[in-house]
mmCIF file of C-alpha atoms and ligand atoms in Angstrom:
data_model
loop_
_atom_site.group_PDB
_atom_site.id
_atom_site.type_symbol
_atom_site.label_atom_id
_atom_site.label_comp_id
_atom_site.label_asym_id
_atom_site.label_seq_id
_atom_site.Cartn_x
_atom_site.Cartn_y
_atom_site.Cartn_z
ATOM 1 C CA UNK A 1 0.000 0.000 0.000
ATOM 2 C CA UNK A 2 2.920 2.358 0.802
ATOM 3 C CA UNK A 3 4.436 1.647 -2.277
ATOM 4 C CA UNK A 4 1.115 3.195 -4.050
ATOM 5 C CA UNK A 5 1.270 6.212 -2.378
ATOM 6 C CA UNK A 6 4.631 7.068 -2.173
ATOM 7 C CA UNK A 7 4.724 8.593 -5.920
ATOM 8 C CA UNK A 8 5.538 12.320 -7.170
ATOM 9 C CA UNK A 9 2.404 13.384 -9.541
ATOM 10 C CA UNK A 10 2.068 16.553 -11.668
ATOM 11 C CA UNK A 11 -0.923 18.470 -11.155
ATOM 12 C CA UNK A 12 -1.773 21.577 -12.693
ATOM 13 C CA UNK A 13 -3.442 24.573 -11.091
ATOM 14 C CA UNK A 14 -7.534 24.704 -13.162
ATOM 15 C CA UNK A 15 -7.297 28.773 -12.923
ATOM 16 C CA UNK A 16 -3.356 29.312 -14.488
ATOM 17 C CA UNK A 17 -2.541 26.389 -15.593
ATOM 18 C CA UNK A 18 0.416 25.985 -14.112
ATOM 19 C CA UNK A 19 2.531 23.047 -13.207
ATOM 20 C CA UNK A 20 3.030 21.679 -9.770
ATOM 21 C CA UNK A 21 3.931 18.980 -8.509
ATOM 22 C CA UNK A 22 2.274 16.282 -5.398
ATOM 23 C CA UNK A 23 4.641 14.758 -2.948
ATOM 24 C CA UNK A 24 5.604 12.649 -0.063
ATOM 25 C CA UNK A 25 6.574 15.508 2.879
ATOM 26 C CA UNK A 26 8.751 13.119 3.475
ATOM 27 C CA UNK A 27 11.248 14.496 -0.133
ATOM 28 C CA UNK A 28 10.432 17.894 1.329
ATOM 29 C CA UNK A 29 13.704 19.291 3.464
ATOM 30 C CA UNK A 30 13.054 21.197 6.273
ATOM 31 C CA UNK A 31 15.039 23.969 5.172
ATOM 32 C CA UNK A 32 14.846 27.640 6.252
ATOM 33 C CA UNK A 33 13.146 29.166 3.655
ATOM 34 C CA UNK A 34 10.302 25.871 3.168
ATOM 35 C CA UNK A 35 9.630 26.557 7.337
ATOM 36 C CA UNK A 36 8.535 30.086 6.544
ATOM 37 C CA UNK A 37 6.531 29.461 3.602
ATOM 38 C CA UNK A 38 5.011 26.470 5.600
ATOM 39 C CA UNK A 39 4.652 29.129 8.772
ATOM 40 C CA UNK A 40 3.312 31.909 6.492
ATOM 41 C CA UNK A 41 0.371 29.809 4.436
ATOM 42 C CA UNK A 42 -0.771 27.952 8.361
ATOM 43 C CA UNK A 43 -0.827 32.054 9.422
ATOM 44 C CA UNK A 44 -3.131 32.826 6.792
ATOM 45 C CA UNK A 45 -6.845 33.854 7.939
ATOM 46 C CA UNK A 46 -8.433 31.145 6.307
ATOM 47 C CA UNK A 47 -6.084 28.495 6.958
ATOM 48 C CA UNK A 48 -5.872 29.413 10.597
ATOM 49 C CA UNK A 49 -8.838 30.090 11.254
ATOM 50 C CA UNK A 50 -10.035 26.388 9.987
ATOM 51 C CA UNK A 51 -6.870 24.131 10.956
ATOM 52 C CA UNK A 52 -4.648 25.922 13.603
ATOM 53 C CA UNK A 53 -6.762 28.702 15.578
ATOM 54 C CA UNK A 54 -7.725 26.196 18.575
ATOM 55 C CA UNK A 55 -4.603 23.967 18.299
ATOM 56 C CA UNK A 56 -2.161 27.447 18.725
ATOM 57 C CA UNK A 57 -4.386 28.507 21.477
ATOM 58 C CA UNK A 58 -5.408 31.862 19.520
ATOM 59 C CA UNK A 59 -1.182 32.770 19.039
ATOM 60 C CA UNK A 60 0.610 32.619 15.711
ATOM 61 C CA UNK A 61 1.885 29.241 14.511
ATOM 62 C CA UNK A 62 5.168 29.388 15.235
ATOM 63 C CA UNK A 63 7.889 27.935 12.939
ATOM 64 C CA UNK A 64 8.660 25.263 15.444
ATOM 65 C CA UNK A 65 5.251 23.737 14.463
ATOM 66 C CA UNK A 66 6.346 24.118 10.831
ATOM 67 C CA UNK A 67 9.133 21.651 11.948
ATOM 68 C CA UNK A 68 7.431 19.387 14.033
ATOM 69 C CA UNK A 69 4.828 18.982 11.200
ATOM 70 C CA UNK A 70 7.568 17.646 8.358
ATOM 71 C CA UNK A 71 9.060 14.970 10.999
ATOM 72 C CA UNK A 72 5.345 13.905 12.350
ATOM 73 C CA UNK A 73 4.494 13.807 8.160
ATOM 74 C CA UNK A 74 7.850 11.762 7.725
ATOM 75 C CA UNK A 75 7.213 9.767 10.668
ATOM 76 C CA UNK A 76 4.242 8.593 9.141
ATOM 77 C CA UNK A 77 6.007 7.793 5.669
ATOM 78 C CA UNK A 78 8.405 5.528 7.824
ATOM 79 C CA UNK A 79 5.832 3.795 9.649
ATOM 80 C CA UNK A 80 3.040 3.873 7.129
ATOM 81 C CA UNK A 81 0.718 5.352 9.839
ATOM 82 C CA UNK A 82 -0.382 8.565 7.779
ATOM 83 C CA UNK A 83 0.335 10.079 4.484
ATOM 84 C CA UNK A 84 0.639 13.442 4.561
ATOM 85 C CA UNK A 85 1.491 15.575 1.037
ATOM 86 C CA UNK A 86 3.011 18.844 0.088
ATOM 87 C CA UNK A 87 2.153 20.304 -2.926
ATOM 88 C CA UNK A 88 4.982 22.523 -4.773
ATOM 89 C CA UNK A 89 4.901 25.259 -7.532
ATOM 90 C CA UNK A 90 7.472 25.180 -10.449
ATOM 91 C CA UNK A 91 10.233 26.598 -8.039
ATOM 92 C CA UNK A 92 10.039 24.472 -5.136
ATOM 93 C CA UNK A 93 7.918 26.699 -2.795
ATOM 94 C CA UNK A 94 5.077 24.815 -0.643
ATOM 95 C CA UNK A 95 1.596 25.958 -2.087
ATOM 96 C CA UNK A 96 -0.443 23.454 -0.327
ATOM 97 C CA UNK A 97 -0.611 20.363 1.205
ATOM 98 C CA UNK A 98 -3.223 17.403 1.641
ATOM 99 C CA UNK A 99 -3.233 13.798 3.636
ATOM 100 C CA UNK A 100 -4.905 10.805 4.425
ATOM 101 C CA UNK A 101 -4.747 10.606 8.200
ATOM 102 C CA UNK A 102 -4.303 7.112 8.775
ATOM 103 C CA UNK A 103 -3.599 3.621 6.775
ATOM 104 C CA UNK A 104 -7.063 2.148 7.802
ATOM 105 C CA UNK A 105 -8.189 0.824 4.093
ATOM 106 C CA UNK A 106 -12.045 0.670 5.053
ATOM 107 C CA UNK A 107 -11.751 4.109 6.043
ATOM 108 C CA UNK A 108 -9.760 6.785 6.213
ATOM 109 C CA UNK A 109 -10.064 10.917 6.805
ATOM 110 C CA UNK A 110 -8.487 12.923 3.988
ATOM 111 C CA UNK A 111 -7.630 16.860 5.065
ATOM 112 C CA UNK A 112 -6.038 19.739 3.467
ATOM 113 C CA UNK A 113 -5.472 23.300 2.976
ATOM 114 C CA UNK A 114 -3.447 25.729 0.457
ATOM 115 C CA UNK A 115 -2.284 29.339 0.360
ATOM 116 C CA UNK A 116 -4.513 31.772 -0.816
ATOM 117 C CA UNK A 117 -1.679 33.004 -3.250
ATOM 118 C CA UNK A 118 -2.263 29.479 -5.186
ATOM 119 C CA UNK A 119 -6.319 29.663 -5.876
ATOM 120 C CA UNK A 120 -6.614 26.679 -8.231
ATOM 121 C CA UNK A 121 -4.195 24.198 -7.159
ATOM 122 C CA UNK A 122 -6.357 22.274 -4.335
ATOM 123 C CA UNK A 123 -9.545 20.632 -5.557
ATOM 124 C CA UNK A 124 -7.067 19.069 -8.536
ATOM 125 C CA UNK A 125 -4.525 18.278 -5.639
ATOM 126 C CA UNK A 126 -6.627 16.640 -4.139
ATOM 127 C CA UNK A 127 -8.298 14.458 -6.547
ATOM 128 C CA UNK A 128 -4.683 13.288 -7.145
ATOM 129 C CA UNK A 129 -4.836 11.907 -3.668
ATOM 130 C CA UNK A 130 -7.825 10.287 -4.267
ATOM 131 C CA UNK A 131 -6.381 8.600 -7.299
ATOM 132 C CA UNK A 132 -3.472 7.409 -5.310
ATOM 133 C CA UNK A 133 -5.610 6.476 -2.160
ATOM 134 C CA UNK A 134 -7.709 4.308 -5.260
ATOM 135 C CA UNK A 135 -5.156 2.715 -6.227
ATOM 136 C CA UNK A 136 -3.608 1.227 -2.712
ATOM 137 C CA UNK A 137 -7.110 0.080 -2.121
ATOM 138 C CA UNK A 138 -8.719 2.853 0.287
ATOM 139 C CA UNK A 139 -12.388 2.043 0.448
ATOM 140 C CA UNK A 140 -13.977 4.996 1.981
ATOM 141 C CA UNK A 141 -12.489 8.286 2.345
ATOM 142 C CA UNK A 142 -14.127 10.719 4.374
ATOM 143 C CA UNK A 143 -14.247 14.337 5.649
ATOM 144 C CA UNK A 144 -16.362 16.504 7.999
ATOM 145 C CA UNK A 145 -16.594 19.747 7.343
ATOM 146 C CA UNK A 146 -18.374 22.871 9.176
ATOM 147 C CA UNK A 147 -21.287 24.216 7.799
ATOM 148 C CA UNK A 148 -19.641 27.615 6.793
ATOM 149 C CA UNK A 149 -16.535 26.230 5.640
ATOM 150 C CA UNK A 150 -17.770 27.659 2.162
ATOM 151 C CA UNK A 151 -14.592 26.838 0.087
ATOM 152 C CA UNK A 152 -13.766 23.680 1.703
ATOM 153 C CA UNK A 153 -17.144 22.180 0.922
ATOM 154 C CA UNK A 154 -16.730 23.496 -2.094
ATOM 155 C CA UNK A 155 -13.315 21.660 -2.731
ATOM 156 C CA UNK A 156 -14.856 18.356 -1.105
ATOM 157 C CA UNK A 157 -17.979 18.473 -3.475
ATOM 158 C CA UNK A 158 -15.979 19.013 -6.748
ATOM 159 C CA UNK A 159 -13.338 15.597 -5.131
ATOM 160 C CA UNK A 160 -17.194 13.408 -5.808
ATOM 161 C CA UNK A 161 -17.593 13.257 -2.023
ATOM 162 C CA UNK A 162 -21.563 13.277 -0.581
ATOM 163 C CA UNK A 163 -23.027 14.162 2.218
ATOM 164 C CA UNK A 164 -24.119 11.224 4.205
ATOM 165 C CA UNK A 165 -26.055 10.300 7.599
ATOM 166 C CA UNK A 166 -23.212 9.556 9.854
ATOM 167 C CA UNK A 167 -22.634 10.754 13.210
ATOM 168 C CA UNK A 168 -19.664 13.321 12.200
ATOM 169 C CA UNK A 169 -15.994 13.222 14.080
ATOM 170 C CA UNK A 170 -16.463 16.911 15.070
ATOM 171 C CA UNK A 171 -20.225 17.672 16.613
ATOM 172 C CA UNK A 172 -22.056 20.126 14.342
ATOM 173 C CA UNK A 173 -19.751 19.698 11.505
ATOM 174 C CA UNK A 174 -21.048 17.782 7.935
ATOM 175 C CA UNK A 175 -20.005 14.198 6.971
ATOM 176 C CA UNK A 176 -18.885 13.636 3.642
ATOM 177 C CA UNK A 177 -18.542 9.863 2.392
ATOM 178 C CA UNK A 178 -16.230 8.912 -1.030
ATOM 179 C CA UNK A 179 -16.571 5.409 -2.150
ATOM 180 C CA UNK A 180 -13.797 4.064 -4.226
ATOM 181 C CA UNK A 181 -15.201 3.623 -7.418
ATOM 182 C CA UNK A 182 -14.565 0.111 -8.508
ATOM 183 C CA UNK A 183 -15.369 -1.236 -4.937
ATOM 184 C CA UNK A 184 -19.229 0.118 -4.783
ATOM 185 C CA UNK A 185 -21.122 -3.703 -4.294
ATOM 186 C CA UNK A 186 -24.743 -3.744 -3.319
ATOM 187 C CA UNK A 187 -26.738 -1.959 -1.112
ATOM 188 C CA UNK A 188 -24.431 -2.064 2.001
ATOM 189 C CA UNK A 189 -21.767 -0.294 0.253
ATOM 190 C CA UNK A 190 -24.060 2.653 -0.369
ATOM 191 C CA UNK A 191 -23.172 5.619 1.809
ATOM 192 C CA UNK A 192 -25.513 5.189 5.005
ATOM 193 C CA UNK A 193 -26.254 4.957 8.343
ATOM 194 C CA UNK A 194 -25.227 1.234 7.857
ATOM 195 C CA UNK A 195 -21.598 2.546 6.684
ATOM 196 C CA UNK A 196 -20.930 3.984 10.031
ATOM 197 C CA UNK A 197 -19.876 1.688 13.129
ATOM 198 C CA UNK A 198 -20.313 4.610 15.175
ATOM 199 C CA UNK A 199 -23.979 5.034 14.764
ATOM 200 C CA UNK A 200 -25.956 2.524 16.467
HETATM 201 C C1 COA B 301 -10.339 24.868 1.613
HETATM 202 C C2 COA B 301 -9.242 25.446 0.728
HETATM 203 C C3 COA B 301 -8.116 24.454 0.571
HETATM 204 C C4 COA B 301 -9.865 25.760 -0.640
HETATM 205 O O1 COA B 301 -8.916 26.433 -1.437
HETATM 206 P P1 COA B 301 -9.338 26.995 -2.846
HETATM 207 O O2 COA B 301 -8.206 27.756 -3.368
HETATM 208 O O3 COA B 301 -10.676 27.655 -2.737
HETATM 209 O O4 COA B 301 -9.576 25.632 -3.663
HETATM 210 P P2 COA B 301 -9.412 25.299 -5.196
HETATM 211 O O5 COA B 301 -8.024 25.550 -5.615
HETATM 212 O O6 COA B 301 -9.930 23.935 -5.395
HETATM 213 O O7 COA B 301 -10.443 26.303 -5.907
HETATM 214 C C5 COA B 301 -10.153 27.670 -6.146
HETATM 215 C C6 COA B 301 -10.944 28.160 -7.352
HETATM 216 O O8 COA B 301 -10.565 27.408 -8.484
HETATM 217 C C7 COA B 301 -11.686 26.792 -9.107
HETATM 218 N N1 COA B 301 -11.298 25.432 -9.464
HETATM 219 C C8 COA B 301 -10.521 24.594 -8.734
HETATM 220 N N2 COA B 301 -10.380 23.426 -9.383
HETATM 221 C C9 COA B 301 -11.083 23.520 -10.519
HETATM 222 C C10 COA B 301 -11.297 22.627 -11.596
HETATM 223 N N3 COA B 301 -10.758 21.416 -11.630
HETATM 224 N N4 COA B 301 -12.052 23.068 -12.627
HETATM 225 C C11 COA B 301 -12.590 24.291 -12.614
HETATM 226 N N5 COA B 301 -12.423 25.199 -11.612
HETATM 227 C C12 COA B 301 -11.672 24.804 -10.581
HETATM 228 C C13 COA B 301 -12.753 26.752 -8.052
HETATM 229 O O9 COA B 301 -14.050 26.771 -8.617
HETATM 230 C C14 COA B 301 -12.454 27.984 -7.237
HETATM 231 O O10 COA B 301 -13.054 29.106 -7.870
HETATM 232 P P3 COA B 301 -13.600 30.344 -6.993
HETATM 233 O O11 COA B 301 -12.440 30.841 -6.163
HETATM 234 O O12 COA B 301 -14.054 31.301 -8.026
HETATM 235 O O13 COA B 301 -14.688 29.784 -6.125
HETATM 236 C C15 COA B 301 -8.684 26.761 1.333
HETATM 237 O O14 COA B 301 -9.699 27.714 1.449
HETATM 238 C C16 COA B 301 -8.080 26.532 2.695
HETATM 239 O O15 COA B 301 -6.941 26.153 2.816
HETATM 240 N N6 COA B 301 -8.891 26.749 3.737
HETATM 241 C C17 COA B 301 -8.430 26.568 5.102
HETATM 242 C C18 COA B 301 -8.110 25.136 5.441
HETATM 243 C C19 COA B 301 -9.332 24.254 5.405
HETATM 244 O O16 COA B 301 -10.459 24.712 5.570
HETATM 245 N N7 COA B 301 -9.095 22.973 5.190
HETATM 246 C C20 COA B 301 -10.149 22.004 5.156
HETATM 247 C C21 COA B 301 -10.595 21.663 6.540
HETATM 248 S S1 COA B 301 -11.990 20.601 6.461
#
């Protein structure tokens, strides 16, 4: 399964058309200047608002978290626990990033989030993941998303992800269901209730 997902993929930004490229954090260094974009994107409103506010406590995210992120992501290469992604433009800067937050193939949480500076990149970013998560046999991905998290549902709807009846991981936020493709069966594999050990 590791071997699937540990690939470097083109993907091209829908709004410029520009190149960038998907990969392991584990090929990204931790150097100086890839800490500050890393600090800089995780500072921006949107992206802390939705993915670092609470964690930071309501201070800036510090470059130390910048850090601890790239080992935790390589970590997780080494040990095949979690698969986290950067996504680079043509000169090596971070743009975005995405993951699939654990190696459980009958389901697993995707996340993600990208600098405002590269509008375009994540929804095709994403659905890169997807491909790879496809092909090392993920069943179910999933992601729950607050209700005003306008662009991220809008990201999640465009990846073919629906909304389902599931008791969500986060109370009040929305539960989104992908089912890989090729491994819909019959009426159990339909996003429900039933797909949900959590709801009794
Ligand atoms: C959620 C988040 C990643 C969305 O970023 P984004 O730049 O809006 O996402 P995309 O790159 O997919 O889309 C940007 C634009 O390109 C367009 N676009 C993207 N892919 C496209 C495609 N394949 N074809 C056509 N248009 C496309 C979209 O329609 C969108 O247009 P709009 O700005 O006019 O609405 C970003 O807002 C973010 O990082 N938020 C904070 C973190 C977060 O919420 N993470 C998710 C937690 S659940």
């Amino acid at each position: 399964m590791k071997h699937q997902l540990d690939q470097e993929i083109s993907v091209v930004n829908a709004l410029t058309g520009n190149p960038y490229l998907l990969l392991p954090i584990s090929k990204l260094e931790a150097s100086p200047a890839n800490l500050d974009d890393i600090t800089a994107i995780c500072n921006q409103e949107l992206v802390y608002k939705w993915c670092f506010r609470s964690l930071c406590d309501g201070k800036p995210y510090p470059p130390t978290m910048a850090s601890d992120w790239i080992n935790w992501g390589t970590e997780g290469w080494e040990k095949g626990t979690h698969f986290v992604y950067v996504v680079t433009s043509s000169d090596g800067r971070v743009a975005a990033a995405c993951d699939i937050k654990s190696a459980d193939l009958k389901r697993a949480e995707i996340g993600y989030w990208s600098s405002a500076d590269h509008r375009g990149i994540m929804t095709n970013a994403v659905r890169k993941l997807i491909q790879l998560a496809d092909n090392a046999g993920f069943r179910v991905l999933f992601a729950d998303i607050h209700p005003e998290n306008r662009r991220s549902l809008a990201v999640i709807k465009r990846c073919g992800f629906h909304q389902v009846d599931r008791r969500p991981t986060i109370e009040g936020h929305i539960p989104f269901d992908r089912i890989h493709s090729n491994r819909k069966g019959g009426e159990n594999e339909k996003p429900s209730l039933r797909s949900n050990p959590n709801v009794g």
